[in-house]
Amino acid sequence: MPKRVVDKQSPAYNKGKVFVHGASEETGTAYQRQFRSDMMRFLHCRAAEMKPGGAIFIVSLGRLSSTRGPTEQGYIYEVYCSMFEDSLRDLIEEEMGDGEKMDNFNVPLYAATVEEFKEAVDADGSFKINQLELVMGSPPVVDDPANRGVVGRMVANYMRALFGPLVNTHIGGAMADELFIRMQRRAEIRAEELVDEMCFAHILCSLSLV
């Protein structure tokens, strides 16, 4: 997590938000730089473990190059992030939680473009790119797409599987339970939209050790 986004004195302070999507330009830049730094470090460490001629295959969340910048992560992120953040705001407005907990909580999730990914690989210099592309993933399987309750539970469970430990640590288990219940209700309202749009872009990359 970029330290600047939780620093109240920084222009990148992500007040009132949890994700980079829809945040300020400064926050987006902080996430972008953190991705580049982390990916370079990751590649450097993998290179140290590999034998000459070795290869690595990476699957990473991605976003379309046509997006306007780091804070435009894509439509599906807008939907998921807004439901999560709005549910957390509900709890704070109902005095079930402290507003500081939201301001100081940021999810370390960043979907890079293919160009940003390539820049990190080139800057590290340990690998050459064999293949690099962006593909759309398949929507998750829903037992009964016409059942709003089923879709809502699937969305809430999906988010909890991804971020549950982070949320529990930051706001406590009881508040986290209520947060995901609120998110499930929001997902039920948008069930038809979500079934059609629940596809995430992924970067697929094959690299060979230089």
Short mmCIF file of C-alpha atoms in Angstrom, two decimals:
data_model
loop_
_atom_site.label_atom_id
_atom_site.label_comp_id
_atom_site.label_asym_id
_atom_site.label_seq_id
_atom_site.Cartn_x
_atom_site.Cartn_y
_atom_site.Cartn_z
CA MET A 1 0.00 0.00 0.00
CA PRO A 2 1.47 3.41 -0.92
CA LYS A 3 2.25 5.18 2.34
CA ARG A 4 1.19 8.52 0.87
CA VAL A 5 -2.47 7.51 0.60
CA VAL A 6 -2.85 7.27 4.39
CA ASP A 7 -0.72 10.33 5.16
CA LYS A 8 -3.06 13.19 6.07
CA GLN A 9 -0.41 15.72 5.05
CA SER A 10 -0.03 14.25 1.57
CA PRO A 11 -2.00 15.40 -1.50
CA ALA A 12 -2.43 11.68 -2.22
CA TYR A 13 -4.37 11.13 1.03
CA ASN A 14 -7.34 8.95 0.02
CA LYS A 15 -9.89 10.42 2.43
CA GLY A 16 -13.33 8.85 2.37
CA LYS A 17 -12.32 6.10 -0.03
CA VAL A 18 -10.93 2.58 0.09
CA PHE A 19 -9.93 1.93 -3.52
CA VAL A 20 -7.92 3.78 -6.16
CA HIS A 21 -10.84 3.79 -8.60
CA GLY A 22 -12.46 7.22 -8.56
CA ALA A 23 -9.77 8.68 -6.31
CA SER A 24 -7.74 11.84 -6.91
CA GLU A 25 -5.04 12.08 -9.55
CA GLU A 26 -2.39 12.19 -6.81
CA THR A 27 -3.74 8.98 -5.27
CA GLY A 28 -3.76 7.31 -8.68
CA THR A 29 -0.15 8.28 -9.28
CA ALA A 30 0.84 6.86 -5.88
CA TYR A 31 -0.79 3.51 -6.70
CA GLN A 32 0.76 3.50 -10.17
CA ARG A 33 4.25 4.06 -8.78
CA GLN A 34 3.73 1.42 -6.11
CA PHE A 35 2.71 -1.13 -8.74
CA ARG A 36 5.82 -0.40 -10.78
CA SER A 37 8.09 -0.65 -7.73
CA ASP A 38 6.47 -3.85 -6.46
CA MET A 39 6.50 -5.56 -9.85
CA MET A 40 10.17 -4.69 -10.38
CA ARG A 41 11.02 -6.08 -6.94
CA PHE A 42 8.98 -9.22 -7.63
CA LEU A 43 10.75 -9.84 -10.94
CA HIS A 44 14.17 -9.18 -9.43
CA CYS A 45 13.53 -11.78 -6.71
CA ARG A 46 12.20 -14.36 -9.18
CA ALA A 47 15.26 -13.86 -11.40
CA ALA A 48 17.54 -14.65 -8.45
CA GLU A 49 15.78 -18.00 -8.00
CA MET A 50 15.86 -19.16 -11.61
CA LYS A 51 18.41 -20.97 -13.72
CA PRO A 52 19.70 -19.56 -17.04
CA GLY A 53 17.09 -20.06 -19.74
CA GLY A 54 14.29 -20.28 -17.19
CA ALA A 55 10.84 -18.86 -17.89
CA ILE A 56 7.96 -17.54 -15.86
CA PHE A 57 4.26 -17.16 -16.64
CA ILE A 58 2.33 -14.38 -14.92
CA VAL A 59 -1.41 -13.76 -14.66
CA SER A 60 -2.31 -10.36 -13.24
CA LEU A 61 -5.39 -8.18 -13.00
CA GLY A 62 -5.35 -5.64 -15.80
CA ARG A 63 -7.32 -2.82 -17.35
CA LEU A 64 -7.86 -1.53 -20.87
CA SER A 65 -5.29 0.91 -22.21
CA SER A 66 -8.12 3.19 -23.31
CA THR A 67 -8.95 4.12 -19.71
CA ARG A 68 -8.17 7.72 -18.80
CA GLY A 69 -5.61 6.97 -16.10
CA PRO A 70 -4.82 5.03 -12.91
CA THR A 71 -8.03 6.12 -11.18
CA GLU A 72 -10.19 4.72 -14.02
CA GLN A 73 -9.80 1.02 -13.34
CA GLY A 74 -12.77 -0.01 -15.47
CA TYR A 75 -16.52 -0.42 -15.19
CA ILE A 76 -16.53 -3.63 -13.14
CA TYR A 77 -14.19 -2.06 -10.57
CA GLU A 78 -16.48 0.95 -10.40
CA VAL A 79 -19.41 -1.33 -9.55
CA TYR A 80 -17.62 -3.46 -6.97
CA CYS A 81 -15.74 -0.59 -5.35
CA SER A 82 -18.81 1.62 -5.06
CA MET A 83 -20.86 -1.14 -3.42
CA PHE A 84 -18.07 -1.82 -0.93
CA GLU A 85 -17.41 1.83 -0.10
CA ASP A 86 -21.09 2.75 0.13
CA SER A 87 -21.70 -0.17 2.50
CA LEU A 88 -18.83 0.97 4.73
CA ARG A 89 -20.16 4.56 4.69
CA ASP A 90 -23.55 3.24 5.82
CA LEU A 91 -21.97 1.75 8.93
CA ILE A 92 -20.11 4.96 9.70
CA GLU A 93 -23.21 7.14 9.22
CA GLU A 94 -25.15 4.81 11.51
CA GLU A 95 -22.34 5.21 14.07
CA MET A 96 -21.45 1.54 13.88
CA GLY A 97 -17.92 2.52 12.93
CA ASP A 98 -15.39 5.33 13.10
CA GLY A 99 -14.86 7.52 10.03
CA GLU A 100 -11.12 7.36 10.68
CA LYS A 101 -11.27 3.65 9.99
CA MET A 102 -12.42 4.32 6.45
CA ASP A 103 -9.94 7.12 5.83
CA ASN A 104 -7.06 4.94 7.03
CA PHE A 105 -8.14 1.78 5.23
CA ASN A 106 -7.07 1.27 1.62
CA VAL A 107 -7.17 -1.94 -0.36
CA PRO A 108 -3.85 -2.70 -2.14
CA LEU A 109 -5.50 -3.49 -5.45
CA TYR A 110 -4.27 -2.02 -8.74
CA ALA A 111 -5.12 -3.17 -12.26
CA ALA A 112 -2.33 -2.12 -14.61
CA THR A 113 -2.44 -1.60 -18.35
CA VAL A 114 -0.31 -3.74 -20.65
CA GLU A 115 1.91 -0.68 -21.19
CA GLU A 116 2.45 -0.19 -17.45
CA PHE A 117 3.28 -3.87 -17.06
CA LYS A 118 5.78 -3.75 -19.92
CA GLU A 119 7.44 -0.65 -18.47
CA ALA A 120 8.01 -2.47 -15.17
CA VAL A 121 9.50 -5.51 -16.93
CA ASP A 122 11.79 -3.35 -19.05
CA ALA A 123 12.86 -1.23 -16.09
CA ASP A 124 13.87 -4.31 -14.07
CA GLY A 125 15.79 -5.76 -16.99
CA SER A 126 15.93 -9.35 -15.72
CA PHE A 127 13.55 -10.79 -18.28
CA LYS A 128 12.62 -10.52 -21.92
CA ILE A 129 8.96 -10.65 -22.93
CA ASN A 130 7.88 -13.63 -25.02
CA GLN A 131 4.19 -12.82 -25.03
CA LEU A 132 2.12 -10.10 -23.39
CA GLU A 133 -1.60 -9.59 -23.86
CA LEU A 134 -4.81 -8.51 -22.16
CA VAL A 135 -7.71 -10.98 -22.09
CA MET A 136 -11.19 -10.83 -20.62
CA GLY A 137 -11.97 -13.46 -18.04
CA SER A 138 -15.17 -15.47 -18.02
CA PRO A 139 -17.99 -14.42 -15.68
CA PRO A 140 -18.27 -16.45 -12.46
CA VAL A 141 -20.66 -19.39 -12.46
CA VAL A 142 -23.96 -18.58 -10.75
CA ASP A 143 -26.29 -21.49 -9.99
CA ASP A 144 -29.42 -19.42 -10.61
CA PRO A 145 -28.68 -16.12 -12.41
CA ALA A 146 -32.35 -15.11 -12.17
CA ASN A 147 -32.30 -15.34 -8.38
CA ARG A 148 -31.19 -11.99 -6.95
CA GLY A 149 -30.39 -13.54 -3.57
CA VAL A 150 -28.05 -16.08 -5.15
CA VAL A 151 -26.25 -13.38 -7.16
CA GLY A 152 -25.96 -11.12 -4.10
CA ARG A 153 -24.44 -13.87 -1.97
CA MET A 154 -22.00 -14.79 -4.73
CA VAL A 155 -20.78 -11.18 -5.04
CA ALA A 156 -20.45 -10.71 -1.27
CA ASN A 157 -18.63 -14.03 -0.88
CA TYR A 158 -16.32 -13.18 -3.76
CA MET A 159 -15.33 -9.86 -2.18
CA ARG A 160 -14.93 -11.46 1.22
CA ALA A 161 -12.68 -14.14 -0.22
CA LEU A 162 -10.46 -11.41 -1.69
CA PHE A 163 -10.44 -8.82 1.09
CA GLY A 164 -11.96 -10.52 4.15
CA PRO A 165 -8.77 -10.82 6.22
CA LEU A 166 -7.85 -7.18 5.54
CA VAL A 167 -11.33 -5.97 6.51
CA ASN A 168 -11.48 -8.14 9.65
CA THR A 169 -8.11 -6.85 10.82
CA HIS A 170 -9.01 -3.22 10.25
CA ILE A 171 -12.60 -2.96 11.49
CA GLY A 172 -13.16 -6.18 13.43
CA GLY A 173 -15.10 -9.33 12.63
CA ALA A 174 -18.54 -8.16 13.78
CA MET A 175 -18.44 -4.96 11.72
CA ALA A 176 -17.02 -6.88 8.77
CA ASP A 177 -19.97 -9.29 8.90
CA GLU A 178 -22.39 -6.38 8.73
CA LEU A 179 -20.40 -4.73 5.93
CA PHE A 180 -20.67 -7.76 3.66
CA ILE A 181 -24.36 -8.16 4.49
CA ARG A 182 -24.90 -4.57 3.30
CA MET A 183 -22.87 -5.29 0.19
CA GLN A 184 -24.92 -8.38 -0.53
CA ARG A 185 -28.11 -6.32 -0.40
CA ARG A 186 -26.68 -3.80 -2.84
CA ALA A 187 -25.60 -6.60 -5.16
CA GLU A 188 -29.10 -8.08 -5.06
CA ILE A 189 -30.52 -4.78 -6.31
CA ARG A 190 -28.02 -4.75 -9.20
CA ALA A 191 -28.15 -8.50 -9.81
CA GLU A 192 -29.16 -8.42 -13.46
CA GLU A 193 -26.46 -5.88 -14.29
CA LEU A 194 -23.82 -7.81 -12.38
CA VAL A 195 -24.54 -11.15 -14.05
CA ASP A 196 -23.95 -9.52 -17.43
CA GLU A 197 -20.87 -7.51 -16.45
CA MET A 198 -18.88 -9.63 -13.96
CA CYS A 199 -15.85 -10.10 -16.21
CA PHE A 200 -12.40 -8.93 -15.16
CA ALA A 201 -9.58 -8.18 -17.56
CA HIS A 202 -6.30 -10.04 -16.95
CA ILE A 203 -2.78 -9.53 -18.18
CA LEU A 204 -1.16 -12.74 -19.42
CA CYS A 205 2.61 -12.62 -19.74
CA SER A 206 5.31 -15.11 -20.61
CA LEU A 207 8.87 -14.04 -19.68
CA SER A 208 12.28 -15.61 -20.18
CA LEU A 209 15.31 -14.90 -18.03
CA VAL A 210 17.83 -12.72 -19.82
#
